[in-house]
Coordinates of C-alpha atoms and ligand atoms in Angstrom, one line a residue:
M983 CA 76.3 85.5 140.9
K984 CA 74.4 88.1 138.7
V985 CA 71.5 86.3 136.8
L986 CA 70.0 88.0 133.4
V987 CA 66.0 86.4 134.0
T988 CA 64.1 86.5 130.6
G989 CA 60.8 85.9 131.1
G990 CA 61.3 87.0 134.7
A991 CA 57.5 88.4 135.5
G992 CA 55.7 85.6 133.9
Y993 CA 54.2 82.5 136.1
I994 CA 57.7 80.5 136.5
G995 CA 60.4 83.2 136.3
S996 CA 59.0 85.3 139.3
H997 CA 58.8 82.5 141.5
T998 CA 62.1 81.7 140.6
C999 CA 63.3 85.2 140.8
L1000 CA 62.5 84.9 144.6
A1001 CA 64.0 81.4 145.1
L1002 CA 67.2 83.1 143.5
L1003 CA 67.1 86.3 146.2
A1004 CA 66.9 84.0 148.7
Q1005 CA 69.7 82.2 147.7
G1006 CA 71.6 85.9 147.6
H1007 CA 72.1 86.3 143.9
E1008 CA 71.0 89.5 142.2
V1009 CA 68.7 89.5 139.2
V1010 CA 67.4 91.2 136.3
V1011 CA 64.4 90.9 134.7
F1012 CA 64.3 91.1 131.0
D1013 CA 60.5 90.7 129.9
N1014 CA 58.0 92.0 126.6
F1015 CA 55.1 91.7 129.2
S1016 CA 53.3 89.9 126.4
N1017 CA 52.0 87.2 128.8
S1018 CA 52.3 88.9 132.2
K1019 CA 52.6 92.5 133.7
P1020 CA 54.7 95.2 135.6
E1021 CA 52.7 94.6 138.9
V1022 CA 54.5 91.0 139.3
L1023 CA 57.8 93.1 139.9
R1024 CA 56.0 95.3 142.8
R1025 CA 54.9 92.0 144.1
L1026 CA 58.4 90.5 144.0
E1027 CA 60.3 93.8 145.5
Q1028 CA 57.1 92.9 148.6
I1029 CA 58.1 89.9 149.4
S1030 CA 61.2 89.8 148.9
G1031 CA 62.3 93.7 149.5
T1032 CA 64.6 94.2 147.3
A1033 CA 64.6 96.6 144.7
I1034 CA 64.1 94.3 141.0
A1035 CA 65.8 96.1 138.0
C1036 CA 63.6 95.2 135.0
V1037 CA 63.9 95.8 131.3
E1038 CA 60.9 96.3 128.5
G1039 CA 62.2 94.1 125.7
D1040 CA 62.3 91.4 123.4
V1041 CA 64.3 88.1 123.4
C1042 CA 64.0 88.9 119.2
D1043 CA 65.7 92.2 119.9
H1044 CA 69.6 91.9 119.1
S1045 CA 70.3 95.8 119.8
A1046 CA 68.1 95.8 123.3
L1047 CA 69.9 92.2 124.4
H1048 CA 72.9 94.0 123.5
Q1049 CA 72.3 96.7 125.7
V1050 CA 71.2 94.8 128.8
F1051 CA 74.4 92.7 128.3
S1052 CA 76.1 96.0 128.1
A1053 CA 74.8 97.9 130.9
H1054 CA 75.3 94.4 133.5
N1055 CA 78.0 92.1 134.1
F1056 CA 76.1 88.9 134.6
D1057 CA 77.2 85.5 135.3
A1058 CA 74.4 83.5 134.4
V1059 CA 71.0 83.6 131.6
I1060 CA 67.9 81.9 133.2
H1061 CA 65.9 81.7 129.7
F1062 CA 62.2 81.3 130.3
A1063 CA 60.6 83.8 127.3
G1064 CA 58.7 82.2 125.6
L1065 CA 54.5 81.2 124.2
K1066 CA 53.6 78.2 125.4
A1067 CA 50.1 77.5 123.9
V1068 CA 50.1 74.2 122.4
G1069 CA 47.0 75.0 120.5
E1070 CA 48.3 78.5 119.1
S1071 CA 51.5 76.9 117.9
T1072 CA 49.9 74.6 116.0
A1073 CA 47.6 77.7 114.3
N1074 CA 50.4 80.0 114.1
P1075 CA 53.2 77.5 114.0
L1076 CA 56.1 80.7 112.5
K1077 CA 54.8 83.0 115.8
Y1078 CA 56.3 80.2 117.9
Y1079 CA 59.4 79.3 115.6
E1080 CA 60.3 82.9 115.7
V1081 CA 59.9 83.8 119.4
N1082 CA 60.6 80.5 120.2
V1083 CA 63.5 79.6 118.3
C1084 CA 64.9 82.4 116.7
G1085 CA 65.1 84.2 120.6
S1086 CA 67.1 81.3 121.9
R1087 CA 69.7 81.6 119.4
I1088 CA 69.5 85.5 119.5
L1089 CA 70.1 85.3 123.2
T1090 CA 73.0 82.2 123.2
E1091 CA 74.4 84.4 119.8
V1092 CA 74.5 88.3 122.9
M1093 CA 75.7 85.9 125.5
L1094 CA 78.7 84.8 123.6
A1095 CA 79.3 88.0 122.5
H1096 CA 79.7 89.6 125.7
Q1097 CA 81.3 86.2 127.1
V1098 CA 78.6 85.3 129.7
H1099 CA 78.5 81.6 129.3
C1100 CA 76.4 79.6 131.7
V1101 CA 72.5 79.5 130.4
V1102 CA 69.4 77.7 132.3
F1103 CA 66.8 76.5 129.4
S1104 CA 63.4 75.9 130.0
S1105 CA 62.3 73.1 128.1
S1106 CA 59.6 70.4 128.7
A1107 CA 58.1 66.9 129.8
T1108 CA 56.5 67.8 125.6
V1109 CA 59.6 66.9 124.0
Y1110 CA 58.9 62.7 124.6
G1111 CA 56.0 62.8 122.8
T1112 CA 53.5 59.8 124.0
P1113 CA 56.6 57.5 125.7
K1114 CA 56.9 54.1 125.5
S1115 CA 56.5 53.8 129.1
V1116 CA 56.7 55.4 132.3
P1117 CA 58.1 56.8 134.4
I1118 CA 60.5 58.8 131.6
N1119 CA 63.8 59.5 132.3
E1120 CA 66.1 61.9 130.1
S1121 CA 67.6 59.0 127.6
F1122 CA 64.1 58.8 126.2
A1123 CA 63.9 59.9 122.8
L1124 CA 62.0 62.8 121.7
Y1125 CA 58.9 62.8 119.4
P1126 CA 57.5 66.2 120.3
A1127 CA 54.2 66.0 118.7
N1128 CA 53.2 69.4 117.9
P1129 CA 54.8 72.9 117.0
Y1130 CA 55.5 74.0 121.0
G1131 CA 57.4 70.8 121.4
H1132 CA 59.1 71.1 118.3
T1133 CA 60.4 74.3 119.6
K1134 CA 61.5 73.2 123.0
A1135 CA 63.5 70.2 121.6
M1136 CA 65.2 72.6 118.7
V1137 CA 66.6 74.9 121.0
E1138 CA 67.9 72.1 123.3
T1139 CA 69.6 71.3 120.1
I1140 CA 70.8 74.9 119.5
L1141 CA 72.3 74.9 122.8
R1142 CA 73.6 71.6 122.9
D1143 CA 75.3 72.0 119.4
T1144 CA 76.7 76.0 120.7
A1145 CA 78.2 74.1 124.1
A1146 CA 80.2 71.6 122.0
A1147 CA 81.7 74.3 119.8
H1148 CA 82.4 77.0 122.9
T1149 CA 83.6 74.9 125.6
A1150 CA 83.2 78.0 127.6
L1151 CA 79.8 77.9 127.0
S1152 CA 77.4 75.7 129.8
A1153 CA 74.4 75.2 129.1
V1154 CA 71.6 73.2 131.7
L1155 CA 68.5 72.1 130.0
L1156 CA 65.3 71.4 132.3
R1157 CA 62.0 69.8 131.6
Y1158 CA 59.4 70.6 133.2
F1159 CA 56.8 68.3 134.2
N1160 CA 53.2 70.0 134.8
P1161 CA 53.9 72.9 137.3
A1162 CA 51.3 73.9 139.8
G1163 CA 51.1 76.2 142.9
A1164 CA 52.3 79.9 143.4
H1165 CA 54.1 81.2 146.1
P1166 CA 52.7 80.5 149.8
S1167 CA 52.6 84.5 150.2
G1168 CA 49.4 84.5 147.6
L1169 CA 50.9 87.6 146.6
I1170 CA 52.1 86.0 143.1
G1171 CA 50.8 82.9 141.5
E1172 CA 49.8 81.8 137.6
D1173 CA 47.6 84.5 136.1
P1174 CA 46.5 83.3 132.1
K1175 CA 45.1 85.4 130.0
G1176 CA 41.5 84.4 128.4
I1177 CA 40.5 80.5 129.4
P1178 CA 43.1 78.6 131.0
N1179 CA 44.9 75.8 129.1
N1180 CA 46.0 74.3 131.6
L1181 CA 44.4 72.1 134.4
M1182 CA 44.8 73.6 137.6
P1183 CA 43.9 77.1 136.9
F1184 CA 40.9 76.2 135.1
I1185 CA 39.7 74.3 138.5
A1186 CA 41.1 77.7 140.7
Q1187 CA 38.8 79.7 138.4
V1188 CA 35.6 77.6 138.6
A1189 CA 36.6 77.4 142.8
V1190 CA 36.5 80.9 142.7
G1191 CA 33.2 81.5 140.4
K1192 CA 34.7 83.1 137.3
R1193 CA 33.7 79.9 135.5
E1194 CA 30.7 77.3 135.9
H1195 CA 32.6 74.1 136.2
L1196 CA 35.7 72.3 135.0
A1197 CA 35.1 70.1 131.1
V1198 CA 37.3 66.6 132.2
F1199 CA 38.5 65.4 129.1
G1200 CA 37.8 62.0 128.6
D1201 CA 37.1 59.2 131.9
D1202 CA 38.2 56.5 129.9
Y1203 CA 41.9 56.4 129.7
P1204 CA 43.5 53.3 130.8
T1205 CA 44.8 54.7 134.4
C1206 CA 43.3 54.7 137.8
D1207 CA 40.1 56.1 137.6
G1208 CA 39.7 56.6 133.6
T1209 CA 40.8 60.3 133.8
G1210 CA 44.5 61.5 132.7
V1211 CA 47.5 60.9 134.9
R1212 CA 50.5 64.3 135.5
D1213 CA 53.3 64.6 137.2
Y1214 CA 52.5 67.9 139.0
I1215 CA 54.8 69.6 140.3
H1216 CA 55.0 72.5 143.1
V1217 CA 56.3 75.5 140.9
M1218 CA 58.2 76.8 144.2
D1219 CA 60.2 73.6 143.4
L1220 CA 60.8 73.9 140.1
A1221 CA 61.9 77.7 141.2
E1222 CA 64.4 76.2 143.5
G1223 CA 65.4 73.2 140.8
H1224 CA 66.5 76.2 138.9
V1225 CA 68.8 77.7 141.6
A1226 CA 70.3 74.1 142.2
A1227 CA 71.1 74.0 138.4
L1228 CA 72.8 77.5 138.1
E1229 CA 74.6 76.5 140.6
Q1230 CA 76.1 72.9 139.6
L1231 CA 76.7 75.3 135.9
S1232 CA 79.6 76.7 137.6
R1233 CA 80.7 73.2 139.0
Q1234 CA 80.8 71.1 135.1
P1235 CA 80.8 72.6 131.8
G1236 CA 78.9 71.0 128.9
S1237 CA 75.3 70.7 128.6
H1238 CA 73.3 68.6 130.8
V1239 CA 69.7 67.7 130.6
Y1240 CA 67.1 67.3 133.9
N1241 CA 63.6 66.2 134.5
L1242 CA 62.0 68.6 136.9
G1243 CA 59.6 66.5 137.8
T1244 CA 58.2 64.6 141.8
G1245 CA 57.9 61.2 140.6
C1246 CA 54.6 60.6 141.3
G1247 CA 51.1 60.8 138.5
Y1248 CA 48.0 62.4 139.7
S1249 CA 44.5 61.8 137.8
V1250 CA 42.4 64.7 137.2
L1251 CA 39.6 63.9 139.8
Q1252 CA 42.3 63.8 142.2
M1253 CA 43.6 66.9 141.6
L1254 CA 40.2 68.1 141.3
Q1255 CA 39.5 66.5 144.9
A1256 CA 42.9 68.1 146.6
F1257 CA 41.6 71.6 145.3
E1258 CA 38.1 70.7 146.7
K1259 CA 39.9 70.2 149.9
A1260 CA 42.0 72.9 150.2
C1261 CA 39.3 75.7 149.4
G1262 CA 36.2 73.9 151.3
K1263 CA 33.6 73.7 148.5
T1264 CA 32.7 71.2 146.0
I1265 CA 33.9 72.4 142.4
P1266 CA 31.4 71.0 139.7
Y1267 CA 32.8 69.3 136.4
Q1268 CA 30.9 67.3 133.3
V1269 CA 33.2 64.8 131.6
Q1270 CA 33.6 65.2 127.9
A1271 CA 35.5 64.2 125.1
R1272 CA 39.4 63.9 125.2
R1273 CA 41.2 66.2 124.0
D1274 CA 43.0 65.9 121.2
G1275 CA 46.3 65.3 121.2
D1276 CA 46.4 64.4 125.1
I1277 CA 48.0 61.3 126.6
A1278 CA 46.4 58.8 129.0
E1279 CA 49.6 59.3 131.9
Y1280 CA 52.8 60.1 132.5
W1281 CA 55.1 61.2 134.9
A1282 CA 58.9 61.8 135.5
D1283 CA 62.2 59.8 136.4
P1284 CA 63.4 62.6 139.0
G1285 CA 66.4 60.6 139.8
K1286 CA 69.2 62.3 137.3
A1287 CA 68.1 65.8 139.3
E1288 CA 68.3 64.3 143.1
R1289 CA 71.8 62.5 142.0
E1290 CA 73.2 65.5 140.3
L1291 CA 71.9 68.4 141.5
G1292 CA 71.0 67.4 144.6
W1293 CA 67.4 68.4 144.4
R1294 CA 64.2 67.1 144.9
A1295 CA 60.9 68.0 144.8
E1296 CA 59.7 68.8 148.2
R1297 CA 56.2 70.0 148.2
D1298 CA 53.1 67.4 147.8
V1299 CA 49.6 68.3 145.9
A1300 CA 47.9 69.7 148.7
Q1301 CA 50.3 72.2 149.1
M1302 CA 50.0 73.2 145.5
A1303 CA 46.3 73.4 145.9
A1304 CA 46.5 75.3 149.1
D1305 CA 49.0 78.4 147.8
T1306 CA 46.8 78.1 144.5
W1307 CA 43.4 79.0 146.2
R1308 CA 45.6 81.4 148.6
W1309 CA 46.4 83.3 145.4
Q1310 CA 43.4 82.8 143.3
S1311 CA 41.0 84.0 146.3
N1312 CA 42.8 87.0 147.5
N1313 CA 43.8 87.6 143.7
P1314 CA 39.9 86.8 141.6
E1315 CA 40.9 88.8 138.7
G1316 CA 44.8 88.2 138.5
F1317 CA 47.5 90.9 138.6
Ligands
NAD1797 P1 54.7 82.5 131.2 O1 53.9 83.1 129.8 O2 53.9 82.9 131.8 O3 56.0 83.4 131.3 C1 56.7 84.0 129.8 C2 57.5 85.1 130.4 O4 58.3 85.0 129.0 C3 55.7 86.5 130.1 O5 56.4 86.8 131.1 C4 55.7 86.5 129.2 O6 55.7 88.1 128.6 C5 57.3 86.7 128.7 N1 58.0 86.5 126.6 C6 57.4 86.0 126.0 N2 57.7 86.3 125.0 C7 59.2 87.1 125.3 C8 59.5 87.7 124.2 N3 59.8 87.9 122.9 N4 60.4 88.9 124.9 C9 60.3 88.9 125.8 N5 59.7 88.3 127.1 C10 58.8 87.4 126.2 O7 55.2 81.5 131.2 P2 55.7 80.0 132.3 O8 54.4 79.1 132.1 O9 56.6 80.5 133.3 O10 56.8 79.4 131.0 C11 58.0 79.9 131.2 C12 58.7 78.9 130.1 O11 58.4 77.5 130.9 C13 58.2 79.1 128.9 O12 59.7 78.9 128.1 C14 57.5 77.7 129.0 O13 57.8 77.3 127.4 C15 58.2 76.6 129.4 N6 57.4 75.6 130.1 C16 56.3 76.1 130.9 C17 55.9 75.0 131.3 C18 54.0 75.1 132.0 O14 53.0 74.4 132.2 N7 54.1 76.8 132.5 C19 56.2 73.5 130.8 C20 57.1 73.7 130.3 C21 58.3 74.6 129.9
UD1_1798 C1 49.9 70.8 128.7 C2 50.9 70.9 127.3 C3 52.2 70.5 127.4 C4 52.5 71.2 128.7 C5 52.0 70.9 129.9 C6 53.0 71.7 130.3 C7 48.6 70.2 126.0 C8 48.5 69.7 124.8 N1 50.2 70.4 126.4 O1 49.8 69.3 129.1 O2 52.6 71.1 126.4 O3 54.2 71.1 128.5 O4 50.4 71.6 129.6 O5 52.0 72.4 131.5 O6 48.2 72.0 125.7 N2 42.4 68.9 131.6 C9 40.9 68.7 131.8 N3 40.1 69.9 131.9 C10 40.8 70.9 131.2 C11 42.4 71.1 131.5 C12 42.6 70.2 131.4 O7 40.4 67.6 132.0 O8 40.3 72.3 131.2 C13 43.0 67.3 131.9 C14 43.8 66.8 130.8 O9 43.4 65.9 129.7 C15 45.6 66.6 131.2 C16 45.2 67.3 132.8 O10 44.0 67.7 132.9 O11 45.0 64.9 131.3 C17 46.4 68.1 132.4 O12 46.1 69.1 131.4 P1 46.8 70.3 130.9 O13 47.2 70.7 132.5 O14 46.7 71.1 130.2 O15 48.9 69.3 130.9 P2 49.2 68.5 129.9 O16 48.0 67.7 129.5 O17 49.9 67.6 130.8

């Protein structure tokens, strides 16, 4: 298939490009580089030995999208492009509604105008808010707790309604749990701007000496060791989940939603220990107050993706830590 990958220069998009190429698909990246660098594409070419077409553009720019759809005959779109910082979304909600919601609406409209009928969308486990129980399955009610989460739930609705109205359109909505890790080459990985919001990139920056210590947000949760528990999923497993979703789209029209997670939860301290093992160093940490809006624990029920997509996460936290460390230690300043 020839696939347009919006946000393909970003963390998950870049790894997914490699998974697509490995299965013989062709990719065209569309990215405005607001949270990534063009160097990523050079690294993708180095790993894959394939030239990667890339168009610099914004998903809110109707005419840039029309141009790229006119220049290529796409079979499908994987839509990663968007903004993802929860705190920033609370401070500047309109920016999030513009890029995440309007950008997705415009993209869907342009896809239909060019008769491209398959889309895979990056949603997030954040749409569930605080779940009534764990593990979380796809039938749980959605209670997003911040503007970022609302944008993801809104785009899911837009795609579901549009697929219902245009029966040729197929949409797969993928709710990611906590992506972590990097490609085993150590050439690409997560490269956050400024202070990392998420646990794994923060630990990696402490390990490489860029930050003094990890702040552990709370050790009084009702969990195994008092720290927050999440379902960390290796980014290459996540990437392969997108390829499985794409292949299912051509077999099954309509809209479909899947959790992409492992089904296992790990605490902050367990992740820290896995990282210490991978890098062979002690990682200093200090316990601080809980972070506003955090949930004690959640993990996925990934059974539906396994049954319907034939996909299951294969890599464990030791591999996530080892691959993150290879990336971070080879590239202490990122790309
Ligand atoms: P990322 O920021 O690394 O990648 C997003 C890419 O989209 C970047 O390359 C950025 O430059 C690009 N982009 C942003 N706005 C754009 C615009 N208006 N037009 C064109 N390109 C634009 O983020 P990621 O971690 O790879 O996440 C990818 C998607 O997955 C996002 O939609 C995110 O919300 C979603 N998601 C991420 C996580 C996570 O923890 N990383 C979890 C759940 C869902
Ligand atoms: C965050 C986002 C969520 C997004 C998810 C996946 C928030 C409130 N939520 O959730 O929308 O879908 O990432 O990427 O930002 N922790 C520390 N110290 C740190 C960083 C994190 O102790 O410096 C702890 C947190 O309290 C949590 C765990 O580590 O218990 C994981 O945190 P994080 O990586 O930010 O992911 P989520 O909280 O699951």
